[in-house]
PDB file of N, CA and C in Angstrom:
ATOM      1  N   UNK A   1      -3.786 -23.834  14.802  1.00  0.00           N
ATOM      2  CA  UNK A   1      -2.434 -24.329  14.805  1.00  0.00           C
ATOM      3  C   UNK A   1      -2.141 -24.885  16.199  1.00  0.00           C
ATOM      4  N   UNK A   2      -1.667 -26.334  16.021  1.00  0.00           N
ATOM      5  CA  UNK A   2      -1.135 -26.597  17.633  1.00  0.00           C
ATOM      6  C   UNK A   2       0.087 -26.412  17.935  1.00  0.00           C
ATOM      7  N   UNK A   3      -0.331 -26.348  19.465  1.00  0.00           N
ATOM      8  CA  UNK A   3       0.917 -25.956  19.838  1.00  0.00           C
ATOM      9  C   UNK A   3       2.260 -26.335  19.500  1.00  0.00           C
ATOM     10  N   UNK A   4       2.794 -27.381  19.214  1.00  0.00           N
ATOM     11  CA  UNK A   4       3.821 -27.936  18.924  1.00  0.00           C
ATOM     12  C   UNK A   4       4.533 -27.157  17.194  1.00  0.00           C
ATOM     13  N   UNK A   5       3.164 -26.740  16.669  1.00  0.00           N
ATOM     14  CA  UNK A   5       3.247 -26.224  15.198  1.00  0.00           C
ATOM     15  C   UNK A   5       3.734 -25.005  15.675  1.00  0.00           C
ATOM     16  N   UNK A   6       3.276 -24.458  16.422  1.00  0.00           N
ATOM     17  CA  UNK A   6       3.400 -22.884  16.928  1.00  0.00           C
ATOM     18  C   UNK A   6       4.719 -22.603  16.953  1.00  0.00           C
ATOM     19  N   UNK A   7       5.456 -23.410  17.809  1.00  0.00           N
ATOM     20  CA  UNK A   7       6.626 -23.964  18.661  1.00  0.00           C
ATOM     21  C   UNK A   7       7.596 -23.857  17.427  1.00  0.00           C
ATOM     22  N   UNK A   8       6.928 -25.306  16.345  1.00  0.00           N
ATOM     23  CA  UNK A   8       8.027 -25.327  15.354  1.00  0.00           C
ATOM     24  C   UNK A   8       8.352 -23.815  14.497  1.00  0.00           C
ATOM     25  N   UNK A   9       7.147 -23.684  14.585  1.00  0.00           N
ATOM     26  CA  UNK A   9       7.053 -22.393  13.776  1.00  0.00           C
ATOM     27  C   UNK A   9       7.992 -21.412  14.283  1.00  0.00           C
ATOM     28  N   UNK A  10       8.018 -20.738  15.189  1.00  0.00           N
ATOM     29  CA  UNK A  10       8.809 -20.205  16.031  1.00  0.00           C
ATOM     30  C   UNK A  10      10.047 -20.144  16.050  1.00  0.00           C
ATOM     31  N   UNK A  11      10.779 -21.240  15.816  1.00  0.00           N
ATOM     32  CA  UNK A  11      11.621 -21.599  16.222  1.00  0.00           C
ATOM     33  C   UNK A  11      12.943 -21.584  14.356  1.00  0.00           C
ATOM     34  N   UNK A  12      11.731 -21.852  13.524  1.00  0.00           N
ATOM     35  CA  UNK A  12      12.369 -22.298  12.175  1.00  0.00           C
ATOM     36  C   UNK A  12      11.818 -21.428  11.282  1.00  0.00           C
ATOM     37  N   UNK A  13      10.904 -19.895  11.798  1.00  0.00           N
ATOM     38  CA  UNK A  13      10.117 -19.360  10.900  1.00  0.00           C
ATOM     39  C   UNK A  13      10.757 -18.230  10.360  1.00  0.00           C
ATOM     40  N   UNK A  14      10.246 -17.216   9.465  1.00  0.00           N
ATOM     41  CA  UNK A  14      10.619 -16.149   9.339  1.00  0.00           C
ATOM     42  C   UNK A  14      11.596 -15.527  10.376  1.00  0.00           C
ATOM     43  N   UNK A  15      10.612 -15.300  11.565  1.00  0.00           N
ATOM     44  CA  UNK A  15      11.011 -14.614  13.295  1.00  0.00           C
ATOM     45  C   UNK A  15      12.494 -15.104  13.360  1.00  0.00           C
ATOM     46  N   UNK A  16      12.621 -16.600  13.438  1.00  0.00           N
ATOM     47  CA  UNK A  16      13.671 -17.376  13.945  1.00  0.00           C
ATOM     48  C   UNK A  16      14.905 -16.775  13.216  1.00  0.00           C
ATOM     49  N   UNK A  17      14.895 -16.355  11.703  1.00  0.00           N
ATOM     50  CA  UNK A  17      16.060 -16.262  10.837  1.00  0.00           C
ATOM     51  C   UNK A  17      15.881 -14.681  10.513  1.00  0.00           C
ATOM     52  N   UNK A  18      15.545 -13.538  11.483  1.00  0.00           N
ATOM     53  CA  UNK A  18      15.695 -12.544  11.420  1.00  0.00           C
ATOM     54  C   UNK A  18      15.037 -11.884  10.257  1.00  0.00           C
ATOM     55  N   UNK A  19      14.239 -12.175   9.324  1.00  0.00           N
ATOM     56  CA  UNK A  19      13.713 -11.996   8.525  1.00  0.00           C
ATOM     57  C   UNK A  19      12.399 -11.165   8.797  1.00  0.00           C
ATOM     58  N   UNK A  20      12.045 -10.043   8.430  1.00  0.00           N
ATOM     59  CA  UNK A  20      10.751  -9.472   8.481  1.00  0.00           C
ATOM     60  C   UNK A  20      10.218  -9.144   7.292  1.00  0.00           C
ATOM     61  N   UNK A  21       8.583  -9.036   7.731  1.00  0.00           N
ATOM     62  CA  UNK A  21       7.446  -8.942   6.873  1.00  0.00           C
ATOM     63  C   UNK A  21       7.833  -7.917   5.600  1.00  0.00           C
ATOM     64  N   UNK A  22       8.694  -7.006   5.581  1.00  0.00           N
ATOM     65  CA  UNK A  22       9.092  -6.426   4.077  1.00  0.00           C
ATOM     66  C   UNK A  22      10.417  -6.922   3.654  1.00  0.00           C
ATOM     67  N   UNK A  23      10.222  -8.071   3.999  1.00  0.00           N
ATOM     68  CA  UNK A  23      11.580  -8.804   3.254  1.00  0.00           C
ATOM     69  C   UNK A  23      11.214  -9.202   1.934  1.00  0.00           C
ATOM     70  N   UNK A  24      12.220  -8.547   0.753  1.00  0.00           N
ATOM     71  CA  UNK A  24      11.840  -8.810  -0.246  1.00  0.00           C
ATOM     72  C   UNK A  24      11.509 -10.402  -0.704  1.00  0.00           C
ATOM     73  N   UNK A  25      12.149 -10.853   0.198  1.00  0.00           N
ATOM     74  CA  UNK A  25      12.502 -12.563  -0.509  1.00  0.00           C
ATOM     75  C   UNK A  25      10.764 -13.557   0.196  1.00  0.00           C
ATOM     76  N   UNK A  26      10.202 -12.545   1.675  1.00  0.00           N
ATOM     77  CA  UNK A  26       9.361 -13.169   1.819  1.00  0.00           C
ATOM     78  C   UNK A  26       8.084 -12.851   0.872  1.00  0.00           C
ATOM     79  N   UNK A  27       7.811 -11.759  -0.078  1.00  0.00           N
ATOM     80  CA  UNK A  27       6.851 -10.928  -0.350  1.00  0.00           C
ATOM     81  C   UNK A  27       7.136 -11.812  -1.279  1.00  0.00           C
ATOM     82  N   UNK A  28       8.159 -11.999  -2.167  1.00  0.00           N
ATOM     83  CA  UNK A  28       8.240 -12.779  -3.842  1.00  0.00           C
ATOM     84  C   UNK A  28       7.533 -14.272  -2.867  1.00  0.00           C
ATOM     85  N   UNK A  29       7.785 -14.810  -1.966  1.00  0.00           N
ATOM     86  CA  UNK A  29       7.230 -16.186  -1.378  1.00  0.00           C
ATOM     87  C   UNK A  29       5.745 -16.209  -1.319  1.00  0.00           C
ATOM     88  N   UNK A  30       5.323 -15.268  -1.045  1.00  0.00           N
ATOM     89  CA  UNK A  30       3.992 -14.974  -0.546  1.00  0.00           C
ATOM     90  C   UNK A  30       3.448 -15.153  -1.636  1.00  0.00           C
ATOM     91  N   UNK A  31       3.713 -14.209  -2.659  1.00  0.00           N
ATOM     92  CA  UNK A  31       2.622 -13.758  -3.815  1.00  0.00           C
ATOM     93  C   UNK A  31       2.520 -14.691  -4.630  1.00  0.00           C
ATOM     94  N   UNK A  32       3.781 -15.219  -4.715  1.00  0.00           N
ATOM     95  CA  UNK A  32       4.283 -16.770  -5.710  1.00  0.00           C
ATOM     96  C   UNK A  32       2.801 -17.822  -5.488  1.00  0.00           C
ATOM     97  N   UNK A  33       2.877 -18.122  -3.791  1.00  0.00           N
ATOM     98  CA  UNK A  33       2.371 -19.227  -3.230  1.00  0.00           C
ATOM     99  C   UNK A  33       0.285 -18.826  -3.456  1.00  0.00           C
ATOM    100  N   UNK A  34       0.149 -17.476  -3.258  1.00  0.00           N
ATOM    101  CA  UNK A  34      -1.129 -16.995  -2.782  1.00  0.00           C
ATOM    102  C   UNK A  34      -1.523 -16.360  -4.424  1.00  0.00           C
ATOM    103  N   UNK A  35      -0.550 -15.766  -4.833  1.00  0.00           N
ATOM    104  CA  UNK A  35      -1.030 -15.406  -6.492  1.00  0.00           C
ATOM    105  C   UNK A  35      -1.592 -14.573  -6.346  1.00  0.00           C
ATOM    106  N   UNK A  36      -2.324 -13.507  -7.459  1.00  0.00           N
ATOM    107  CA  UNK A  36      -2.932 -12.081  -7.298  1.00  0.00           C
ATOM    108  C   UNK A  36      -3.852 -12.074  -7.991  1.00  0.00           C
ATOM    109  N   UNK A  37      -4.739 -11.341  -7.895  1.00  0.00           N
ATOM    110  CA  UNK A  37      -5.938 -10.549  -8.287  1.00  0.00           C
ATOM    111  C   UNK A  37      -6.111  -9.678  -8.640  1.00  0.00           C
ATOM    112  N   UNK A  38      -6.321  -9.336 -10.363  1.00  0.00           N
ATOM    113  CA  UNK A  38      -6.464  -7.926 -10.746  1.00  0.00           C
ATOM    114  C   UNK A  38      -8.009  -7.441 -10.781  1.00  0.00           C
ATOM    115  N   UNK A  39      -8.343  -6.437 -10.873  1.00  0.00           N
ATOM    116  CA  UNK A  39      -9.764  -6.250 -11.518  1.00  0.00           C
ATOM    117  C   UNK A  39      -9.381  -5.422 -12.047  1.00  0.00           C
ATOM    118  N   UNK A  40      -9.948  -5.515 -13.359  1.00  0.00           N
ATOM    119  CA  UNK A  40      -9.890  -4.740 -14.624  1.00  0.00           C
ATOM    120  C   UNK A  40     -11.371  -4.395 -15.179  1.00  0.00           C
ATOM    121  N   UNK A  41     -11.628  -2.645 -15.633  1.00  0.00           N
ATOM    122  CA  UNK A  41     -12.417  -2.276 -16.061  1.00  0.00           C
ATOM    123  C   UNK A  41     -12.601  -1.425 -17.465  1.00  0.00           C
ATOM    124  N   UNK A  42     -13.674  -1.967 -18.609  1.00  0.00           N
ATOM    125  CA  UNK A  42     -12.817  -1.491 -20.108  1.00  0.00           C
ATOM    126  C   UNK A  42     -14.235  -0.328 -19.918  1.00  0.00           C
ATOM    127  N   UNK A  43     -14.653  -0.005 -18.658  1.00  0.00           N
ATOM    128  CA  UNK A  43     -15.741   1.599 -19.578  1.00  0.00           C
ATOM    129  C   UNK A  43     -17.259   0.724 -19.269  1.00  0.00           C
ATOM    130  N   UNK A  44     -17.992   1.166 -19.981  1.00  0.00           N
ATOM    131  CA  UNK A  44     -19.252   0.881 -20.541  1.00  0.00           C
ATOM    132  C   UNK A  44     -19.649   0.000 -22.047  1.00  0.00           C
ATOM    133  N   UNK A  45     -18.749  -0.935 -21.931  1.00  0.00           N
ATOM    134  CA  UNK A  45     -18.548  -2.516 -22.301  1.00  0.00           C
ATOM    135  C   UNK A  45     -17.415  -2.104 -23.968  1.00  0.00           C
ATOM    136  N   UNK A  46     -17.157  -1.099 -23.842  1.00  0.00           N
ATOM    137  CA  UNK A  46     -16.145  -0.675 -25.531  1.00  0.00           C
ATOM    138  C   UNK A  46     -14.757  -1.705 -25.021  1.00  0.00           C
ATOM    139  N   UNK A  47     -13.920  -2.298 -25.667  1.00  0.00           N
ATOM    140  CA  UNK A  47     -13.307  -2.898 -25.594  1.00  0.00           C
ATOM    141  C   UNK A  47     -11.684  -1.908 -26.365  1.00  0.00           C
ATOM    142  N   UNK A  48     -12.126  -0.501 -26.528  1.00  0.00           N
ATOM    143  CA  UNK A  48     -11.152  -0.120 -26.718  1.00  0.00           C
ATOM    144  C   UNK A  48     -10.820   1.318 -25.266  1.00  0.00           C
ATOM    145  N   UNK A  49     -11.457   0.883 -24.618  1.00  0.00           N
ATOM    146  CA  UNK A  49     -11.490   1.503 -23.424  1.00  0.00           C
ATOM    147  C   UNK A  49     -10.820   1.085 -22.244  1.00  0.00           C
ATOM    148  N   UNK A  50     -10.150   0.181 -22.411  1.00  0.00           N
ATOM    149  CA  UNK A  50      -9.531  -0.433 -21.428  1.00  0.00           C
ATOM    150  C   UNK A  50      -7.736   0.121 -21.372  1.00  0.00           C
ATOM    151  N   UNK A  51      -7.225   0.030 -20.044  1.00  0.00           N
ATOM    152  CA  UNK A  51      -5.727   0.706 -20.182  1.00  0.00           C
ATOM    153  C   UNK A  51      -5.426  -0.161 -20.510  1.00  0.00           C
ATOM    154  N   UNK A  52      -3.948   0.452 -20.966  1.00  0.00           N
ATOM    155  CA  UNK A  52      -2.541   0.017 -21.764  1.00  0.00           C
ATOM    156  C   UNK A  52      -2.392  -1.263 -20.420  1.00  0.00           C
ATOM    157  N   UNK A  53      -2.156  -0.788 -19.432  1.00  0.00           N
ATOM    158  CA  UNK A  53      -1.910  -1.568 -18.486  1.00  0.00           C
ATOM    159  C   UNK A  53      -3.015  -2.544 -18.052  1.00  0.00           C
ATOM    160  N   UNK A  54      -4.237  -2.071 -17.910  1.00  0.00           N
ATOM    161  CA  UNK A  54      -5.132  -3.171 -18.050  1.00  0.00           C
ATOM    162  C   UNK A  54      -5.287  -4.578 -18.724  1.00  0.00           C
ATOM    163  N   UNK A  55      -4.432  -4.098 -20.295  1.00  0.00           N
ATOM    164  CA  UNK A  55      -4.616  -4.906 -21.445  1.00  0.00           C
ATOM    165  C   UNK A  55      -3.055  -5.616 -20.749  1.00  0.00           C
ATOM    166  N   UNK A  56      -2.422  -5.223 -20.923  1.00  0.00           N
ATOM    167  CA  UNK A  56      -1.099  -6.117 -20.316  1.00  0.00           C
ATOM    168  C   UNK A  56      -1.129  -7.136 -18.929  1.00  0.00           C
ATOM    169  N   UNK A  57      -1.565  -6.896 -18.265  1.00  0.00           N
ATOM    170  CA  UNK A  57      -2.407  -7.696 -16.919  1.00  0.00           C
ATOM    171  C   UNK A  57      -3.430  -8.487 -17.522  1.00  0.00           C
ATOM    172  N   UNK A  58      -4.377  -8.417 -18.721  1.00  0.00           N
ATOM    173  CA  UNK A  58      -5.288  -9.460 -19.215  1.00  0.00           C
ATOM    174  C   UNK A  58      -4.441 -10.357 -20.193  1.00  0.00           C
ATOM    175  N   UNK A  59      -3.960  -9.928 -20.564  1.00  0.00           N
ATOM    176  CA  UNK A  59      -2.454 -10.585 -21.595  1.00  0.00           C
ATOM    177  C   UNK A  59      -2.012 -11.984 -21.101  1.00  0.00           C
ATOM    178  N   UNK A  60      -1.991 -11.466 -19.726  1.00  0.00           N
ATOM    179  CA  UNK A  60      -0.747 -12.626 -18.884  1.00  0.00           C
ATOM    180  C   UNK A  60      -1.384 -13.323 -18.190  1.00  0.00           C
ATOM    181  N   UNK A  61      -2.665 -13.607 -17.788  1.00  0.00           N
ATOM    182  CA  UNK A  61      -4.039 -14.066 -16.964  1.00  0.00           C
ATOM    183  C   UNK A  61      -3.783 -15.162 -17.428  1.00  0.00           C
ATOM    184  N   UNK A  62      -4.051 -16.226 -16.176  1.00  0.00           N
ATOM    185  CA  UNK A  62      -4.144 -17.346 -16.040  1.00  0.00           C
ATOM    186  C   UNK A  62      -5.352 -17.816 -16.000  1.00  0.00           C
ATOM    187  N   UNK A  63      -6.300 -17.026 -15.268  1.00  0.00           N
ATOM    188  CA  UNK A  63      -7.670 -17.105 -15.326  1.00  0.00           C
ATOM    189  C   UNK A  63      -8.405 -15.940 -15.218  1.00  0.00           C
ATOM    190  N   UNK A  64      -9.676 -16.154 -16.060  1.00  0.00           N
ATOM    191  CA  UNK A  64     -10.388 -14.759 -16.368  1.00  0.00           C
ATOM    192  C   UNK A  64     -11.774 -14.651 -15.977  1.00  0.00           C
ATOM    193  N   UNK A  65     -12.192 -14.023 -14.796  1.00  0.00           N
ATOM    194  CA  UNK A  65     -13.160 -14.221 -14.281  1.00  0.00           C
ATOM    195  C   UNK A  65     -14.180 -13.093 -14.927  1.00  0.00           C
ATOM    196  N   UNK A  66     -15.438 -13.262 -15.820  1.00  0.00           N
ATOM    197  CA  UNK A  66     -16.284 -12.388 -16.287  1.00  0.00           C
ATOM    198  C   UNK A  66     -17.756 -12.253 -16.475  1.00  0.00           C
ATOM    199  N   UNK A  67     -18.409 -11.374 -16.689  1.00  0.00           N
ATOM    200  CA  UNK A  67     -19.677 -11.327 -16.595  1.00  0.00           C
ATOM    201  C   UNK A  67     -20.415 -10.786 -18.044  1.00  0.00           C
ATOM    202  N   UNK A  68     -21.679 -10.778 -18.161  1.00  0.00           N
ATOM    203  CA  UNK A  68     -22.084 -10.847 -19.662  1.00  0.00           C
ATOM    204  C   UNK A  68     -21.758  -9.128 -20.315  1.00  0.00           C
ATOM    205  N   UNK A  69     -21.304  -8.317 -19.475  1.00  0.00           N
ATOM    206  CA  UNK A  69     -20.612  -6.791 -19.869  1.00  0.00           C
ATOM    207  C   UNK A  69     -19.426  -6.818 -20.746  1.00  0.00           C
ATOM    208  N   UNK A  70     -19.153  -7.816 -20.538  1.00  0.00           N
ATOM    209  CA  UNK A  70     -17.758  -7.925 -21.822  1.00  0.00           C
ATOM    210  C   UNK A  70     -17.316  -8.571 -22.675  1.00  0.00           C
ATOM    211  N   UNK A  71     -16.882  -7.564 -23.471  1.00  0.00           N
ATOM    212  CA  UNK A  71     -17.111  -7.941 -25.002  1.00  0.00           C
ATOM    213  C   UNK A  71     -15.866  -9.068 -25.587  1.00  0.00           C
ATOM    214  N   UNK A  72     -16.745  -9.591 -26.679  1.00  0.00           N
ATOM    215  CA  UNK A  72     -16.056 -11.220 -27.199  1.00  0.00           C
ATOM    216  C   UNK A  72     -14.377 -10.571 -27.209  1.00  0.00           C
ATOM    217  N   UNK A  73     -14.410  -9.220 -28.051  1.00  0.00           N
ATOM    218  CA  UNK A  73     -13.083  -8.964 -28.408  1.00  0.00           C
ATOM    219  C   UNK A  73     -12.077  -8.539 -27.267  1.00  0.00           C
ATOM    220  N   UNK A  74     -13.165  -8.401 -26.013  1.00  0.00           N
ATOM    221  CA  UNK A  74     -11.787  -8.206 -24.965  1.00  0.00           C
ATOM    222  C   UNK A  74     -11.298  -9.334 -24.533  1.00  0.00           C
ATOM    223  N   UNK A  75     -12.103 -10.685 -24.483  1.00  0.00           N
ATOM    224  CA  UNK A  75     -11.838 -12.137 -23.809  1.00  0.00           C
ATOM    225  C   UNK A  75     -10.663 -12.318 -24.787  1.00  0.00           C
ATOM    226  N   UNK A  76     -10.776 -12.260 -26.081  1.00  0.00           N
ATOM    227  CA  UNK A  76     -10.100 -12.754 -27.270  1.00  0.00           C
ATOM    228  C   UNK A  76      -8.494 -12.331 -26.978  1.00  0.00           C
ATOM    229  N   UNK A  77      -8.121 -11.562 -26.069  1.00  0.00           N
ATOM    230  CA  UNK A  77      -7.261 -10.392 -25.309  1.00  0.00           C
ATOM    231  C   UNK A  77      -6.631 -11.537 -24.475  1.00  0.00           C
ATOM    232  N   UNK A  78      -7.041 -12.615 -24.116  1.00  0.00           N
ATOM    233  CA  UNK A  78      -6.512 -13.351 -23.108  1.00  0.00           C
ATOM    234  C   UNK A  78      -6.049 -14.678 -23.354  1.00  0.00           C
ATOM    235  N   UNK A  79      -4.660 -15.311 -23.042  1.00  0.00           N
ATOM    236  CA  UNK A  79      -3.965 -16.531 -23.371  1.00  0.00           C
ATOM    237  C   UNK A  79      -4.752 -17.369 -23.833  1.00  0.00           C
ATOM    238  N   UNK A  80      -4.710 -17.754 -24.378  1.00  0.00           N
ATOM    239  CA  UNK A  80      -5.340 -19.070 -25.177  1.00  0.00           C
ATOM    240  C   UNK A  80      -5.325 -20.403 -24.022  1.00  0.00           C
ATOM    241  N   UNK A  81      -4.193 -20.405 -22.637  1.00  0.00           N
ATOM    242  CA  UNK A  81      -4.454 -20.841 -21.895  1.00  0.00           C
ATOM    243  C   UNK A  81      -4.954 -20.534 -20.549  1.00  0.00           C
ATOM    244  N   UNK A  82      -5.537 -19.438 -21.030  1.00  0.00           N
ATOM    245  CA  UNK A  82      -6.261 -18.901 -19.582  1.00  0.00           C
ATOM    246  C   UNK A  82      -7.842 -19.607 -19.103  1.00  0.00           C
ATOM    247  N   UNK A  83      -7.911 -19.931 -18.612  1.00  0.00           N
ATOM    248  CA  UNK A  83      -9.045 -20.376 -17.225  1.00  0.00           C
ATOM    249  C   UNK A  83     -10.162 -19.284 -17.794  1.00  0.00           C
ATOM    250  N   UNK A  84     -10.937 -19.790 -18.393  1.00  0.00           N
ATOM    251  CA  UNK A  84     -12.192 -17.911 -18.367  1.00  0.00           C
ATOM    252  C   UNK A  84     -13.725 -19.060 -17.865  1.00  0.00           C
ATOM    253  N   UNK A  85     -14.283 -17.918 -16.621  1.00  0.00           N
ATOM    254  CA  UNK A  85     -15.014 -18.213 -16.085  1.00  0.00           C
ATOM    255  C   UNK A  85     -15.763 -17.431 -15.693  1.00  0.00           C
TER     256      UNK A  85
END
């Protein structure tokens, strides 16, 4: 970052408007912008082994990152517009 960025930064950033790092409004900014990462594990590949909450977090997946351990019927678990890779 150059200096002048630093500067602006400084001046117009979080710091500037009294705002700190557990500010709710910056954390909803953050996660919005950067997005999250679950890892989810269903057992020893049973597809009825997976949590309640697991299955609700694969539900809502935008993209589904997987390996040959899991089963057709857990992918089948995931948006019809999800990303699976």
């Amino acid at each position: 970052m150059t200096v002048a960025r630093r500067s602006r930064f400084a001046s117009t950033g979080p710091a500037a408007t009294g705002a700190t790092r557990s500010s709710p409004e910056i954390r909803l900014a953050a996660e919005a912008a950067c997005g999250r990462v679950i890892l989810l594990g269903a057992g020893p590949g049973d597809p009825e082994l997976i949590t309640l909450r697991g299955l609700r977090w694969l539900r809502q997946a935008d993209v589904v990152v997987y390996d040959h351990l899991v089963s057709p019927e857990l992918l089948d678990e995931a948006p019809p517009r999800a990303l699976r890779v």
